[in-house]
Amino acid sequence: MLRFFAVYGNPIAHSLSPLLHNATYAHLGIGAYYGRILLTDGKSLKESFLSHHLSGANITIPFKEYAYDLCDEVCGIAKEIGACNTWVSVDDTIKGYNTDAEGFYECIKDYGVKSALIIGAGGSAKAVALILKAHNIATTLLNRSKTKLEFFTQRGFNCFLSDEFSVEGSYDLVINTTSAGLNDNLLPCSEEILRDIFNQASYAFDLIYGKVTPFLSLAKDYHLTCSDGRDMLIYQAALAFKLFLPSLHLQAQDIASLMRRVLL
């Protein structure tokens, strides 16, 4: 029986997830298809998932917190994060997971990072912040609005508003978790602040993939080691693949290696 999977988001046309999953299904001889679904209202996520008879789905910007609220059961680190990027249908129950956290850490675990600055405070920022904290990396949050920072303040993170921030220390790693630069030429915060931050940093990471964003372009001016979200996409996709098809008993690293070859 053919099984159907998809990725939800807005925008979503740029997503490479269908390429990664479909090529992997074909390589392994699995009867499955993975598509893209543009969602305009997060509240309709569950209705859409059920009406499309999906066996599983990935959820990206800006619906990860809706995915957390709307699933029937939350599993693993997603409980702490408060955001899901993966849904799996099990016995008429939708189980929610978060593969972003481990997917991100796989990308930076060899950097030797002691401190990090996260720009943004959405679902992806929650995943990144909590996995960094779990590995004892001192983490600060910077965001334009105060409301979303409350989640991080309550969990002991240093938090600042973009308009009120002044650089008083240094950060090994600077991470953009916002959508700034995805379909525009915007920076996630003021250029002046970013220049001060990059002047003392070593690494810049943008969760956006497939393009050199203004954030990464500016970081390169300061000779930082720069990464886009391609490897994070691969790792989180491999972890989601395992959740979608647990009976295959494949290792995430093996799936990730296959997906990387597909992407290259």
PDB file of C-alpha atoms in Angstrom, residues 13-199:
ATOM      1  CA  ALA A  13       7.706  26.022  -2.579  1.00  0.00           C
ATOM      2  CA  HIS A  14      11.442  26.221  -1.785  1.00  0.00           C
ATOM      3  CA  SER A  15      11.439  23.094   0.405  1.00  0.00           C
ATOM      4  CA  LEU A  16      13.870  20.324  -0.565  1.00  0.00           C
ATOM      5  CA  SER A  17      12.273  17.821   1.817  1.00  0.00           C
ATOM      6  CA  PRO A  18      10.285  16.105  -0.976  1.00  0.00           C
ATOM      7  CA  LEU A  19      13.503  15.569  -2.947  1.00  0.00           C
ATOM      8  CA  LEU A  20      15.281  14.052   0.065  1.00  0.00           C
ATOM      9  CA  HIS A  21      12.462  11.743   1.096  1.00  0.00           C
ATOM     10  CA  ASN A  22      11.265  10.656  -2.356  1.00  0.00           C
ATOM     11  CA  ALA A  23      14.759   9.852  -3.587  1.00  0.00           C
ATOM     12  CA  THR A  24      15.385   7.827  -0.427  1.00  0.00           C
ATOM     13  CA  TYR A  25      12.107   5.945  -0.867  1.00  0.00           C
ATOM     14  CA  ALA A  26      13.079   5.146  -4.459  1.00  0.00           C
ATOM     15  CA  HIS A  27      16.576   4.012  -3.486  1.00  0.00           C
ATOM     16  CA  LEU A  28      15.209   1.689  -0.790  1.00  0.00           C
ATOM     17  CA  GLY A  29      12.266   0.473  -2.881  1.00  0.00           C
ATOM     18  CA  ILE A  30       9.650   1.857  -0.479  1.00  0.00           C
ATOM     19  CA  GLY A  31       6.102   2.501  -1.684  1.00  0.00           C
ATOM     20  CA  ALA A  32       5.694   6.068  -0.453  1.00  0.00           C
ATOM     21  CA  TYR A  33       5.303   9.618  -1.736  1.00  0.00           C
ATOM     22  CA  TYR A  34       6.243  12.884  -0.003  1.00  0.00           C
ATOM     23  CA  GLY A  35       4.782  16.231  -1.139  1.00  0.00           C
ATOM     24  CA  ARG A  36       4.512  19.894  -0.170  1.00  0.00           C
ATOM     25  CA  ILE A  37       1.405  21.555   1.258  1.00  0.00           C
ATOM     26  CA  LEU A  38       1.057  25.322   1.532  1.00  0.00           C
ATOM     27  CA  LEU A  39      -0.889  26.160   4.671  1.00  0.00           C
ATOM     28  CA  THR A  40      -2.354  29.620   5.224  1.00  0.00           C
ATOM     29  CA  ASP A  41      -3.874  29.033   8.660  1.00  0.00           C
ATOM     30  CA  GLY A  42      -2.120  26.993  11.344  1.00  0.00           C
ATOM     31  CA  LYS A  43      -5.424  26.153  12.995  1.00  0.00           C
ATOM     32  CA  SER A  44      -6.366  24.018   9.978  1.00  0.00           C
ATOM     33  CA  LEU A  45      -3.209  21.872  10.186  1.00  0.00           C
ATOM     34  CA  LYS A  46      -4.836  18.832  11.782  1.00  0.00           C
ATOM     35  CA  GLU A  47      -7.857  18.992   9.482  1.00  0.00           C
ATOM     36  CA  SER A  48      -5.574  19.086   6.452  1.00  0.00           C
ATOM     37  CA  PHE A  49      -3.406  16.247   7.758  1.00  0.00           C
ATOM     38  CA  LEU A  50      -6.433  14.008   8.233  1.00  0.00           C
ATOM     39  CA  SER A  51      -8.155  14.965   4.981  1.00  0.00           C
ATOM     40  CA  HIS A  52      -5.005  14.120   2.998  1.00  0.00           C
ATOM     41  CA  HIS A  53      -4.786  10.723   4.767  1.00  0.00           C
ATOM     42  CA  LEU A  54      -1.127  11.280   5.608  1.00  0.00           C
ATOM     43  CA  SER A  55       0.953   8.704   7.459  1.00  0.00           C
ATOM     44  CA  GLY A  56       3.289  11.439   8.639  1.00  0.00           C
ATOM     45  CA  ALA A  57       4.335  15.025   8.019  1.00  0.00           C
ATOM     46  CA  ASN A  58       6.995  17.594   8.695  1.00  0.00           C
ATOM     47  CA  ILE A  59       5.988  21.069   9.796  1.00  0.00           C
ATOM     48  CA  THR A  60       8.115  24.134   9.190  1.00  0.00           C
ATOM     49  CA  ILE A  61       7.869  27.925   9.635  1.00  0.00           C
ATOM     50  CA  PRO A  62       5.551  29.280  10.993  1.00  0.00           C
ATOM     51  CA  PHE A  63       3.432  26.341  12.190  1.00  0.00           C
ATOM     52  CA  LYS A  64       5.607  24.340  14.612  1.00  0.00           C
ATOM     53  CA  GLU A  65       3.845  25.616  17.709  1.00  0.00           C
ATOM     54  CA  TYR A  66       0.448  24.895  16.147  1.00  0.00           C
ATOM     55  CA  ALA A  67       1.724  21.376  15.497  1.00  0.00           C
ATOM     56  CA  TYR A  68       2.550  21.048  19.182  1.00  0.00           C
ATOM     57  CA  ASP A  69      -0.881  22.217  20.296  1.00  0.00           C
ATOM     58  CA  LEU A  70      -2.908  20.209  17.787  1.00  0.00           C
ATOM     59  CA  CYS A  71      -1.349  16.737  17.959  1.00  0.00           C
ATOM     60  CA  ASP A  72      -2.853  14.045  20.198  1.00  0.00           C
ATOM     61  CA  GLU A  73       0.370  13.113  21.971  1.00  0.00           C
ATOM     62  CA  VAL A  74       3.713  14.912  22.331  1.00  0.00           C
ATOM     63  CA  CYS A  75       6.837  12.757  22.526  1.00  0.00           C
ATOM     64  CA  GLY A  76      10.471  13.226  23.518  1.00  0.00           C
ATOM     65  CA  ILE A  77      12.228  16.571  23.645  1.00  0.00           C
ATOM     66  CA  ALA A  78       9.248  18.226  21.934  1.00  0.00           C
ATOM     67  CA  LYS A  79       7.614  18.289  25.385  1.00  0.00           C
ATOM     68  CA  GLU A  80      10.301  20.675  26.627  1.00  0.00           C
ATOM     69  CA  ILE A  81      10.497  22.677  23.409  1.00  0.00           C
ATOM     70  CA  GLY A  82       6.786  23.304  23.005  1.00  0.00           C
ATOM     71  CA  ALA A  83       7.085  22.905  19.228  1.00  0.00           C
ATOM     72  CA  CYS A  84       6.818  19.951  16.848  1.00  0.00           C
ATOM     73  CA  ASN A  85       8.309  19.650  13.389  1.00  0.00           C
ATOM     74  CA  THR A  86       7.256  16.026  12.840  1.00  0.00           C
ATOM     75  CA  TRP A  87       3.890  14.276  13.037  1.00  0.00           C
ATOM     76  CA  VAL A  88       3.368  10.523  12.792  1.00  0.00           C
ATOM     77  CA  SER A  89      -0.009   8.809  12.500  1.00  0.00           C
ATOM     78  CA  VAL A  90      -0.145   5.764  14.806  1.00  0.00           C
ATOM     79  CA  ASP A  91      -3.418   3.864  15.324  1.00  0.00           C
ATOM     80  CA  ASP A  92      -5.561   6.917  14.528  1.00  0.00           C
ATOM     81  CA  THR A  93      -3.465   9.038  16.893  1.00  0.00           C
ATOM     82  CA  ILE A  94      -1.197  11.882  15.793  1.00  0.00           C
ATOM     83  CA  LYS A  95       2.096  11.799  17.689  1.00  0.00           C
ATOM     84  CA  GLY A  96       4.254  14.924  17.649  1.00  0.00           C
ATOM     85  CA  TYR A  97       8.057  14.963  17.747  1.00  0.00           C
ATOM     86  CA  ASN A  98      10.873  17.451  17.333  1.00  0.00           C
ATOM     87  CA  THR A  99      13.862  16.390  15.223  1.00  0.00           C
ATOM     88  CA  ASP A 100      15.166  19.951  14.809  1.00  0.00           C
ATOM     89  CA  ALA A 101      17.019  19.917  18.124  1.00  0.00           C
ATOM     90  CA  GLU A 102      19.212  16.872  17.545  1.00  0.00           C
ATOM     91  CA  GLY A 103      19.440  17.747  13.859  1.00  0.00           C
ATOM     92  CA  PHE A 104      20.956  21.130  14.719  1.00  0.00           C
ATOM     93  CA  TYR A 105      23.369  19.771  17.307  1.00  0.00           C
ATOM     94  CA  GLU A 106      24.764  17.257  14.827  1.00  0.00           C
ATOM     95  CA  CYS A 107      25.848  20.233  12.716  1.00  0.00           C
ATOM     96  CA  ILE A 108      27.784  22.120  15.404  1.00  0.00           C
ATOM     97  CA  LYS A 109      28.934  19.442  17.834  1.00  0.00           C
ATOM     98  CA  ASP A 110      32.513  19.548  16.548  1.00  0.00           C
ATOM     99  CA  TYR A 111      32.864  23.354  16.739  1.00  0.00           C
ATOM    100  CA  GLY A 112      33.906  23.397  20.400  1.00  0.00           C
ATOM    101  CA  VAL A 113      31.390  26.150  21.122  1.00  0.00           C
ATOM    102  CA  LYS A 114      31.169  27.509  24.676  1.00  0.00           C
ATOM    103  CA  SER A 115      28.707  30.358  24.097  1.00  0.00           C
ATOM    104  CA  ALA A 116      25.983  31.127  21.561  1.00  0.00           C
ATOM    105  CA  LEU A 117      23.613  33.915  20.565  1.00  0.00           C
ATOM    106  CA  ILE A 118      20.267  32.993  19.003  1.00  0.00           C
ATOM    107  CA  ILE A 119      18.381  35.599  16.985  1.00  0.00           C
ATOM    108  CA  GLY A 120      14.646  34.899  16.995  1.00  0.00           C
ATOM    109  CA  ALA A 121      12.299  33.261  19.489  1.00  0.00           C
ATOM    110  CA  GLY A 122       9.997  30.965  17.498  1.00  0.00           C
ATOM    111  CA  GLY A 123       9.680  27.202  17.450  1.00  0.00           C
ATOM    112  CA  SER A 124      13.078  26.661  15.825  1.00  0.00           C
ATOM    113  CA  ALA A 125      14.753  28.914  18.390  1.00  0.00           C
ATOM    114  CA  LYS A 126      13.244  26.824  21.180  1.00  0.00           C
ATOM    115  CA  ALA A 127      14.705  23.636  19.709  1.00  0.00           C
ATOM    116  CA  VAL A 128      18.137  25.191  19.218  1.00  0.00           C
ATOM    117  CA  ALA A 129      18.231  26.842  22.654  1.00  0.00           C
ATOM    118  CA  LEU A 130      17.219  23.747  24.594  1.00  0.00           C
ATOM    119  CA  ILE A 131      19.650  21.422  22.824  1.00  0.00           C
ATOM    120  CA  LEU A 132      22.474  23.924  23.408  1.00  0.00           C
ATOM    121  CA  LYS A 133      21.518  24.141  27.081  1.00  0.00           C
ATOM    122  CA  ALA A 134      21.453  20.333  27.301  1.00  0.00           C
ATOM    123  CA  HIS A 135      25.101  20.369  26.166  1.00  0.00           C
ATOM    124  CA  ASN A 136      26.103  23.103  28.654  1.00  0.00           C
ATOM    125  CA  ILE A 137      26.572  25.837  26.069  1.00  0.00           C
ATOM    126  CA  ALA A 138      25.814  29.291  27.507  1.00  0.00           C
ATOM    127  CA  THR A 139      23.024  30.682  25.335  1.00  0.00           C
ATOM    128  CA  THR A 140      21.548  34.170  24.905  1.00  0.00           C
ATOM    129  CA  LEU A 141      18.380  35.108  22.991  1.00  0.00           C
ATOM    130  CA  LEU A 142      17.756  38.256  20.970  1.00  0.00           C
ATOM    131  CA  ASN A 143      14.276  39.036  19.608  1.00  0.00           C
ATOM    132  CA  ARG A 144      12.245  41.981  18.376  1.00  0.00           C
ATOM    133  CA  SER A 145       9.229  41.398  20.647  1.00  0.00           C
ATOM    134  CA  LYS A 146       9.096  40.617  24.359  1.00  0.00           C
ATOM    135  CA  THR A 147       6.189  38.162  24.459  1.00  0.00           C
ATOM    136  CA  LYS A 148       7.973  35.236  22.826  1.00  0.00           C
ATOM    137  CA  LEU A 149      11.043  35.731  25.020  1.00  0.00           C
ATOM    138  CA  GLU A 150       9.069  34.783  28.135  1.00  0.00           C
ATOM    139  CA  PHE A 151       9.461  31.080  27.292  1.00  0.00           C
ATOM    140  CA  PHE A 152      13.245  31.476  27.409  1.00  0.00           C
ATOM    141  CA  THR A 153      13.342  33.783  30.428  1.00  0.00           C
ATOM    142  CA  GLN A 154      11.388  31.218  32.445  1.00  0.00           C
ATOM    143  CA  ARG A 155      14.006  28.605  31.587  1.00  0.00           C
ATOM    144  CA  GLY A 156      16.965  30.680  32.698  1.00  0.00           C
ATOM    145  CA  PHE A 157      18.250  32.014  29.384  1.00  0.00           C
ATOM    146  CA  ASN A 158      19.627  35.527  29.047  1.00  0.00           C
ATOM    147  CA  CYS A 159      17.155  37.417  26.861  1.00  0.00           C
ATOM    148  CA  PHE A 160      17.256  40.826  25.204  1.00  0.00           C
ATOM    149  CA  LEU A 161      15.076  42.920  22.924  1.00  0.00           C
ATOM    150  CA  SER A 162      16.766  43.856  19.648  1.00  0.00           C
ATOM    151  CA  ASP A 163      16.100  47.576  20.118  1.00  0.00           C
ATOM    152  CA  GLU A 164      17.637  47.567  23.589  1.00  0.00           C
ATOM    153  CA  PHE A 165      20.605  45.260  22.990  1.00  0.00           C
ATOM    154  CA  SER A 166      24.203  46.372  23.247  1.00  0.00           C
ATOM    155  CA  VAL A 167      27.100  43.974  22.831  1.00  0.00           C
ATOM    156  CA  GLU A 168      28.953  43.630  26.112  1.00  0.00           C
ATOM    157  CA  GLY A 169      30.467  40.193  25.659  1.00  0.00           C
ATOM    158  CA  SER A 170      31.390  37.769  22.888  1.00  0.00           C
ATOM    159  CA  TYR A 171      29.638  34.739  21.430  1.00  0.00           C
ATOM    160  CA  ASP A 172      31.415  31.863  19.708  1.00  0.00           C
ATOM    161  CA  LEU A 173      28.370  30.995  17.602  1.00  0.00           C
ATOM    162  CA  VAL A 174      25.633  33.287  16.220  1.00  0.00           C
ATOM    163  CA  ILE A 175      22.457  31.627  14.914  1.00  0.00           C
ATOM    164  CA  ASN A 176      19.665  33.144  12.842  1.00  0.00           C
ATOM    165  CA  THR A 177      16.442  31.232  13.467  1.00  0.00           C
ATOM    166  CA  THR A 178      14.152  33.863  11.884  1.00  0.00           C
ATOM    167  CA  SER A 179      12.795  33.885   8.332  1.00  0.00           C
ATOM    168  CA  ALA A 180      14.642  37.137   7.541  1.00  0.00           C
ATOM    169  CA  GLY A 181      16.453  36.598   4.253  1.00  0.00           C
ATOM    170  CA  LEU A 182      14.288  33.704   3.094  1.00  0.00           C
ATOM    171  CA  ASN A 183      12.272  35.665   0.533  1.00  0.00           C
ATOM    172  CA  ASP A 184      13.732  39.126   1.065  1.00  0.00           C
ATOM    173  CA  ASN A 185      17.003  40.931   1.695  1.00  0.00           C
ATOM    174  CA  LEU A 186      16.382  41.671   5.358  1.00  0.00           C
ATOM    175  CA  LEU A 187      18.677  41.082   8.316  1.00  0.00           C
ATOM    176  CA  PRO A 188      17.251  39.522  11.501  1.00  0.00           C
ATOM    177  CA  CYS A 189      18.291  42.597  13.506  1.00  0.00           C
ATOM    178  CA  SER A 190      20.057  45.883  12.854  1.00  0.00           C
ATOM    179  CA  GLU A 191      23.249  45.813  10.804  1.00  0.00           C
ATOM    180  CA  GLU A 192      25.060  47.842  13.453  1.00  0.00           C
ATOM    181  CA  ILE A 193      24.318  45.260  16.142  1.00  0.00           C
ATOM    182  CA  LEU A 194      25.283  42.379  13.864  1.00  0.00           C
ATOM    183  CA  ARG A 195      28.600  43.987  12.991  1.00  0.00           C
ATOM    184  CA  ASP A 196      29.432  44.364  16.686  1.00  0.00           C
ATOM    185  CA  ILE A 197      28.467  40.728  17.310  1.00  0.00           C
ATOM    186  CA  PHE A 198      30.342  39.296  14.325  1.00  0.00           C
ATOM    187  CA  ASN A 199      33.455  41.259  15.209  1.00  0.00           C
TER     188      ASN A 199
END
